[in-house]
PDB file of C-alpha atoms in Angstrom:
ATOM      1  CA  MET A   1     -10.546  -7.345 -14.288  1.00  0.00           C
ATOM      2  CA  ARG A   2      -7.587  -6.953 -11.939  1.00  0.00           C
ATOM      3  CA  LYS A   3      -7.762  -6.560  -8.259  1.00  0.00           C
ATOM      4  CA  ILE A   4      -6.315  -3.570  -6.493  1.00  0.00           C
ATOM      5  CA  ILE A   5      -4.716  -4.704  -3.087  1.00  0.00           C
ATOM      6  CA  VAL A   6      -3.879  -1.858  -0.492  1.00  0.00           C
ATOM      7  CA  ILE A   7      -0.958  -3.215   1.621  1.00  0.00           C
ATOM      8  CA  SER A   8      -0.482  -0.889   4.606  1.00  0.00           C
ATOM      9  CA  VAL A   9       1.559  -0.902   7.789  1.00  0.00           C
ATOM     10  CA  ILE A  10      -0.446   1.351  10.360  1.00  0.00           C
ATOM     11  CA  THR A  11      -0.558   2.265  14.091  1.00  0.00           C
ATOM     12  CA  LEU A  12      -3.688   1.725  16.114  1.00  0.00           C
ATOM     13  CA  ASP A  13      -4.722   5.316  15.345  1.00  0.00           C
ATOM     14  CA  GLY A  14      -4.209   4.748  11.613  1.00  0.00           C
ATOM     15  CA  VAL A  15      -0.748   6.606  11.029  1.00  0.00           C
ATOM     16  CA  MET A  16       1.116   5.101   8.127  1.00  0.00           C
ATOM     17  CA  GLN A  17       3.910   7.852   7.689  1.00  0.00           C
ATOM     18  CA  GLY A  18       7.485   6.926   8.129  1.00  0.00           C
ATOM     19  CA  MET A  19       7.034   3.423   9.384  1.00  0.00           C
ATOM     20  CA  GLY A  20      10.473   2.086   8.194  1.00  0.00           C
ATOM     21  CA  ASN A  21      13.176   4.454   9.487  1.00  0.00           C
ATOM     22  CA  PRO A  22      13.486   7.888  10.975  1.00  0.00           C
ATOM     23  CA  ASN A  23      14.280   9.683   7.572  1.00  0.00           C
ATOM     24  CA  GLU A  24      11.642   7.829   5.469  1.00  0.00           C
ATOM     25  CA  ASP A  25       9.159  10.666   5.449  1.00  0.00           C
ATOM     26  CA  THR A  26       9.649  13.685   7.589  1.00  0.00           C
ATOM     27  CA  SER A  27       7.146  15.896   5.754  1.00  0.00           C
ATOM     28  CA  GLY A  28       4.947  18.064   7.894  1.00  0.00           C
ATOM     29  CA  GLY A  29       7.576  17.902  10.611  1.00  0.00           C
ATOM     30  CA  PHE A  30       6.829  14.132  11.246  1.00  0.00           C
ATOM     31  CA  LYS A  31       9.369  12.968  13.904  1.00  0.00           C
ATOM     32  CA  TYR A  32       8.331   9.341  14.777  1.00  0.00           C
ATOM     33  CA  GLY A  33       9.718   7.535  11.666  1.00  0.00           C
ATOM     34  CA  GLY A  34      10.783   4.054  12.321  1.00  0.00           C
ATOM     35  CA  TRP A  35       7.998   3.166  14.643  1.00  0.00           C
ATOM     36  CA  SER A  36       7.179  -0.135  13.171  1.00  0.00           C
ATOM     37  CA  VAL A  37      10.785  -1.506  13.838  1.00  0.00           C
ATOM     38  CA  PRO A  38      10.331  -2.383  17.563  1.00  0.00           C
ATOM     39  CA  ASN A  39       7.461  -4.681  16.888  1.00  0.00           C
ATOM     40  CA  SER A  40       8.954  -6.453  13.938  1.00  0.00           C
ATOM     41  CA  ASP A  41       9.211 -10.199  14.693  1.00  0.00           C
ATOM     42  CA  ALA A  42       9.517 -13.423  12.859  1.00  0.00           C
ATOM     43  CA  VAL A  43       5.779 -13.601  12.235  1.00  0.00           C
ATOM     44  CA  VAL A  44       5.604 -10.097  10.901  1.00  0.00           C
ATOM     45  CA  GLY A  45       8.704 -10.809   8.756  1.00  0.00           C
ATOM     46  CA  GLU A  46       7.335 -13.936   7.431  1.00  0.00           C
ATOM     47  CA  GLU A  47       3.933 -12.426   6.459  1.00  0.00           C
ATOM     48  CA  MET A  48       5.783  -9.482   4.914  1.00  0.00           C
ATOM     49  CA  GLN A  49       7.698 -11.971   2.817  1.00  0.00           C
ATOM     50  CA  LYS A  50       4.485 -13.567   1.400  1.00  0.00           C
ATOM     51  CA  LEU A  51       3.322 -10.025   0.285  1.00  0.00           C
ATOM     52  CA  MET A  52       6.559  -9.384  -1.556  1.00  0.00           C
ATOM     53  CA  GLN A  53       5.938 -11.977  -4.337  1.00  0.00           C
ATOM     54  CA  PRO A  54       6.247 -10.787  -7.976  1.00  0.00           C
ATOM     55  CA  THR A  55       3.373  -8.746  -9.185  1.00  0.00           C
ATOM     56  CA  ASP A  56       2.559  -5.209 -10.481  1.00  0.00           C
ATOM     57  CA  TYR A  57       2.394  -2.119  -8.311  1.00  0.00           C
ATOM     58  CA  LEU A  58       0.602   1.009  -8.264  1.00  0.00           C
ATOM     59  CA  LEU A  59       2.482   3.790  -6.468  1.00  0.00           C
ATOM     60  CA  GLY A  60       2.013   7.524  -5.672  1.00  0.00           C
ATOM     61  CA  ARG A  61       4.982   9.909  -6.620  1.00  0.00           C
ATOM     62  CA  LYS A  62       6.318  10.258  -3.129  1.00  0.00           C
ATOM     63  CA  THR A  63       6.480   6.463  -2.343  1.00  0.00           C
ATOM     64  CA  PHE A  64       7.773   5.881  -5.835  1.00  0.00           C
ATOM     65  CA  GLU A  65      10.626   8.318  -5.091  1.00  0.00           C
ATOM     66  CA  ILE A  66      11.357   6.499  -1.778  1.00  0.00           C
ATOM     67  CA  PHE A  67      11.238   3.135  -3.444  1.00  0.00           C
ATOM     68  CA  THR A  68      13.376   3.939  -6.489  1.00  0.00           C
ATOM     69  CA  ASN A  69      16.122   5.312  -4.199  1.00  0.00           C
ATOM     70  CA  TYR A  70      16.411   1.797  -2.395  1.00  0.00           C
ATOM     71  CA  TRP A  71      14.737  -1.103  -4.147  1.00  0.00           C
ATOM     72  CA  PRO A  72      16.662  -1.138  -7.601  1.00  0.00           C
ATOM     73  CA  GLN A  73      19.788  -1.900  -5.679  1.00  0.00           C
ATOM     74  CA  ASN A  74      18.333  -4.129  -3.010  1.00  0.00           C
ATOM     75  CA  ALA A  75      16.100  -6.457  -5.116  1.00  0.00           C
ATOM     76  CA  GLU A  76      17.487  -9.474  -3.471  1.00  0.00           C
ATOM     77  CA  VAL A  77      15.366  -8.551  -0.262  1.00  0.00           C
ATOM     78  CA  TRP A  78      12.252  -8.364  -2.528  1.00  0.00           C
ATOM     79  CA  PRO A  79      12.421 -10.744  -5.433  1.00  0.00           C
ATOM     80  CA  GLY A  80      10.633  -9.462  -8.463  1.00  0.00           C
ATOM     81  CA  ILE A  81      10.401  -5.729  -7.590  1.00  0.00           C
ATOM     82  CA  ASN A  82      12.602  -4.895 -10.497  1.00  0.00           C
ATOM     83  CA  ASN A  83      10.663  -7.064 -12.869  1.00  0.00           C
ATOM     84  CA  GLY A  84       7.136  -6.203 -11.828  1.00  0.00           C
ATOM     85  CA  THR A  85       5.494  -3.197 -13.634  1.00  0.00           C
ATOM     86  CA  LYS A  86       5.542  -0.096 -11.492  1.00  0.00           C
ATOM     87  CA  TYR A  87       2.506   2.256 -12.415  1.00  0.00           C
ATOM     88  CA  VAL A  88       3.207   5.607 -10.994  1.00  0.00           C
ATOM     89  CA  LEU A  89       0.518   8.217 -10.654  1.00  0.00           C
ATOM     90  CA  SER A  90       2.141  11.486 -10.992  1.00  0.00           C
ATOM     91  CA  GLY A  91       1.570  14.775 -12.688  1.00  0.00           C
ATOM     92  CA  THR A  92       5.151  15.913 -12.348  1.00  0.00           C
ATOM     93  CA  ILE A  93       7.477  12.888 -13.019  1.00  0.00           C
ATOM     94  CA  LYS A  94       7.319  11.467 -16.609  1.00  0.00           C
ATOM     95  CA  LYS A  95      10.498   9.046 -16.752  1.00  0.00           C
ATOM     96  CA  SER A  96      12.707   6.922 -14.535  1.00  0.00           C
ATOM     97  CA  ASP A  97      15.727   4.673 -15.120  1.00  0.00           C
ATOM     98  CA  TRP A  98      14.069   2.009 -13.033  1.00  0.00           C
ATOM     99  CA  ARG A  99      12.931  -0.535 -15.513  1.00  0.00           C
ATOM    100  CA  ASN A 100       9.361  -1.452 -16.057  1.00  0.00           C
ATOM    101  CA  THR A 101       8.132   1.952 -14.707  1.00  0.00           C
ATOM    102  CA  VAL A 102       5.025   3.390 -16.404  1.00  0.00           C
ATOM    103  CA  PHE A 103       3.802   6.797 -15.477  1.00  0.00           C
ATOM    104  CA  ILE A 104       0.021   7.429 -15.249  1.00  0.00           C
ATOM    105  CA  GLU A 105      -1.753  10.759 -14.768  1.00  0.00           C
ATOM    106  CA  SER A 106      -5.416  10.300 -13.774  1.00  0.00           C
ATOM    107  CA  LEU A 107      -8.184   8.519 -12.097  1.00  0.00           C
ATOM    108  CA  ALA A 108      -9.271   7.230 -15.526  1.00  0.00           C
ATOM    109  CA  ASP A 109      -5.949   5.869 -16.105  1.00  0.00           C
ATOM    110  CA  ILE A 110      -6.243   3.902 -12.903  1.00  0.00           C
ATOM    111  CA  LYS A 111      -9.762   2.583 -13.980  1.00  0.00           C
ATOM    112  CA  LYS A 112      -8.414   1.535 -17.414  1.00  0.00           C
ATOM    113  CA  LEU A 113      -5.538  -0.306 -15.746  1.00  0.00           C
ATOM    114  CA  LYS A 114      -7.937  -2.006 -13.288  1.00  0.00           C
ATOM    115  CA  ASN A 115     -10.131  -3.114 -16.130  1.00  0.00           C
ATOM    116  CA  SER A 116      -7.160  -4.594 -18.131  1.00  0.00           C
ATOM    117  CA  GLU A 117      -5.866  -8.236 -18.073  1.00  0.00           C
ATOM    118  CA  GLY A 118      -2.926  -9.096 -15.894  1.00  0.00           C
ATOM    119  CA  SER A 119      -1.938  -9.860 -12.224  1.00  0.00           C
ATOM    120  CA  ASP A 120      -3.238  -8.217  -9.075  1.00  0.00           C
ATOM    121  CA  ILE A 121      -1.987  -4.776  -8.493  1.00  0.00           C
ATOM    122  CA  GLN A 122      -0.471  -3.996  -4.987  1.00  0.00           C
ATOM    123  CA  VAL A 123      -0.511  -0.452  -3.524  1.00  0.00           C
ATOM    124  CA  TRP A 124       2.287   0.075  -1.088  1.00  0.00           C
ATOM    125  CA  GLY A 125       2.562   3.216   1.037  1.00  0.00           C
ATOM    126  CA  SER A 126       1.047   6.109  -1.211  1.00  0.00           C
ATOM    127  CA  GLY A 127      -1.333   7.606   1.309  1.00  0.00           C
ATOM    128  CA  LYS A 128      -3.005  10.179  -1.144  1.00  0.00           C
ATOM    129  CA  LEU A 129      -3.401   7.564  -3.768  1.00  0.00           C
ATOM    130  CA  ILE A 130      -5.125   5.038  -1.352  1.00  0.00           C
ATOM    131  CA  GLN A 131      -7.446   7.879  -0.373  1.00  0.00           C
ATOM    132  CA  LEU A 132      -8.326   8.479  -4.130  1.00  0.00           C
ATOM    133  CA  LEU A 133      -8.919   4.789  -4.506  1.00  0.00           C
ATOM    134  CA  LEU A 134     -11.074   4.489  -1.471  1.00  0.00           C
ATOM    135  CA  LYS A 135     -13.170   7.517  -2.587  1.00  0.00           C
ATOM    136  CA  ASN A 136     -13.836   5.924  -5.777  1.00  0.00           C
ATOM    137  CA  ASP A 137     -14.535   2.525  -4.731  1.00  0.00           C
ATOM    138  CA  LEU A 138     -11.505   0.917  -6.441  1.00  0.00           C
ATOM    139  CA  VAL A 139     -10.028  -1.018  -3.512  1.00  0.00           C
ATOM    140  CA  ASP A 140     -10.739  -4.895  -3.684  1.00  0.00           C
ATOM    141  CA  GLU A 141      -8.747  -5.912  -0.578  1.00  0.00           C
ATOM    142  CA  LEU A 142      -6.897  -4.304   2.398  1.00  0.00           C
ATOM    143  CA  ARG A 143      -3.907  -6.225   3.868  1.00  0.00           C
ATOM    144  CA  LEU A 144      -2.969  -4.431   7.088  1.00  0.00           C
ATOM    145  CA  GLN A 145      -0.384  -4.764   9.812  1.00  0.00           C
ATOM    146  CA  ILE A 146      -1.776  -2.874  12.713  1.00  0.00           C
ATOM    147  CA  HIS A 147       0.929  -2.068  15.315  1.00  0.00           C
ATOM    148  CA  PRO A 148       0.192  -1.751  19.098  1.00  0.00           C
ATOM    149  CA  LEU A 149       0.943   1.995  19.440  1.00  0.00           C
ATOM    150  CA  THR A 150      -0.627   5.391  18.779  1.00  0.00           C
ATOM    151  CA  ILE A 151       1.211   8.407  17.515  1.00  0.00           C
ATOM    152  CA  GLY A 152      -1.667  10.951  16.987  1.00  0.00           C
ATOM    153  CA  THR A 153      -0.006  12.953  14.187  1.00  0.00           C
ATOM    154  CA  GLY A 154       1.135  12.120  10.704  1.00  0.00           C
ATOM    155  CA  LYS A 155      -0.376  10.741   7.553  1.00  0.00           C
ATOM    156  CA  LYS A 156      -3.272   8.428   8.177  1.00  0.00           C
ATOM    157  CA  LEU A 157      -4.724   5.590   6.141  1.00  0.00           C
ATOM    158  CA  PHE A 158      -8.241   6.753   6.266  1.00  0.00           C
ATOM    159  CA  ASP A 159      -7.728  10.667   5.991  1.00  0.00           C
ATOM    160  CA  ASP A 160      -9.895  12.571   3.698  1.00  0.00           C
ATOM    161  CA  GLY A 161     -13.052  10.732   3.862  1.00  0.00           C
ATOM    162  CA  PRO A 162     -13.352   7.173   2.141  1.00  0.00           C
ATOM    163  CA  ILE A 163     -16.833   6.342   0.807  1.00  0.00           C
ATOM    164  CA  PRO A 164     -19.004   4.178   3.040  1.00  0.00           C
ATOM    165  CA  ALA A 165     -17.987   0.517   2.360  1.00  0.00           C
ATOM    166  CA  ALA A 166     -18.110  -2.860   3.966  1.00  0.00           C
ATOM    167  CA  PHE A 167     -15.181  -5.199   4.246  1.00  0.00           C
ATOM    168  CA  LYS A 168     -15.153  -8.837   5.116  1.00  0.00           C
ATOM    169  CA  LEU A 169     -12.148 -10.167   7.221  1.00  0.00           C
ATOM    170  CA  THR A 170     -10.547 -13.058   5.462  1.00  0.00           C
ATOM    171  CA  ALA A 171      -7.462 -13.655   7.539  1.00  0.00           C
ATOM    172  CA  CYS A 172      -6.203 -12.497  10.947  1.00  0.00           C
ATOM    173  CA  LEU A 173      -2.972 -13.407  12.608  1.00  0.00           C
ATOM    174  CA  PRO A 174      -1.574 -12.032  15.854  1.00  0.00           C
ATOM    175  CA  SER A 175       2.331 -11.848  16.168  1.00  0.00           C
ATOM    176  CA  PRO A 176       4.096 -12.275  19.413  1.00  0.00           C
ATOM    177  CA  SER A 177       4.903  -8.526  19.590  1.00  0.00           C
ATOM    178  CA  GLY A 178       1.309  -7.553  19.287  1.00  0.00           C
ATOM    179  CA  VAL A 179       0.932  -6.683  15.626  1.00  0.00           C
ATOM    180  CA  ILE A 180      -2.330  -7.682  14.328  1.00  0.00           C
ATOM    181  CA  ILE A 181      -2.053  -9.019  10.555  1.00  0.00           C
ATOM    182  CA  ALA A 182      -5.545  -8.566   9.158  1.00  0.00           C
ATOM    183  CA  ASN A 183      -6.723  -9.109   5.523  1.00  0.00           C
ATOM    184  CA  TYR A 184      -9.986  -7.773   4.317  1.00  0.00           C
ATOM    185  CA  LYS A 185     -11.977  -7.888   0.958  1.00  0.00           C
ATOM    186  CA  ARG A 186     -14.469  -5.658  -0.214  1.00  0.00           C
ATOM    187  CA  ALA A 187     -17.943  -7.134   0.770  1.00  0.00           C
ATOM    188  CA  GLY A 188     -20.805  -4.880   0.246  1.00  0.00           C
ATOM    189  CA  ASP A 189     -22.421  -1.396   0.353  1.00  0.00           C
ATOM    190  CA  VAL A 190     -23.132   0.284   3.536  1.00  0.00           C
ATOM    191  CA  LYS A 191     -25.597   2.801   2.012  1.00  0.00           C
ATOM    192  CA  THR A 192     -27.745   0.055   0.747  1.00  0.00           C
ATOM    193  CA  GLY A 193     -27.249  -2.398   3.568  1.00  0.00           C
ATOM    194  CA  THR A 194     -26.200  -5.246   1.214  1.00  0.00           C
ATOM    195  CA  PHE A 195     -23.302  -7.119   2.895  1.00  0.00           C
ATOM    196  CA  GLU A 196     -21.605 -10.330   1.980  1.00  0.00           C
ATOM    197  CA  VAL A 197     -21.280 -12.732   4.797  1.00  0.00           C
TER     198      VAL A 197
END
């Protein structure tokens, strides 16, 4: 069975939208794009490079569209991104010129992928997909970069009601700019009161 690892850059109030640049995701009139840039420092960059190792990826359609417009031509920044398999959950896109892209259409397809043999699967961006995974208890780990600001509006990591679940902190690193890099693994069931310590 493969692990599904959610990697997300968020604000203190959980906003994940448009973290990289002003034009990354302006849907819903979002005007704070690029909010993570002022807090990027050497520690944040080093930790990000550790996450950008070759693996397989599970992406939502919108994140895939953002990625496919940038990463195929900039793979020197992210070694292995072109070689890793990109599994894309989409009901509208069926093909892509980006090599190693596989389109899937349903929660059942995700469960089948998780139960297959292979490397861990990273989820980058993909807010609606993450919420689907959280609702169906399919997230094994959360790797979060929490930036010291609030925005109040925009797409949030925990929108749309995840199930009650416990996670155990496995690593925590503060950066000089105030970003908290925190890794969590699934560790129990809130409803039954069973927790891993």
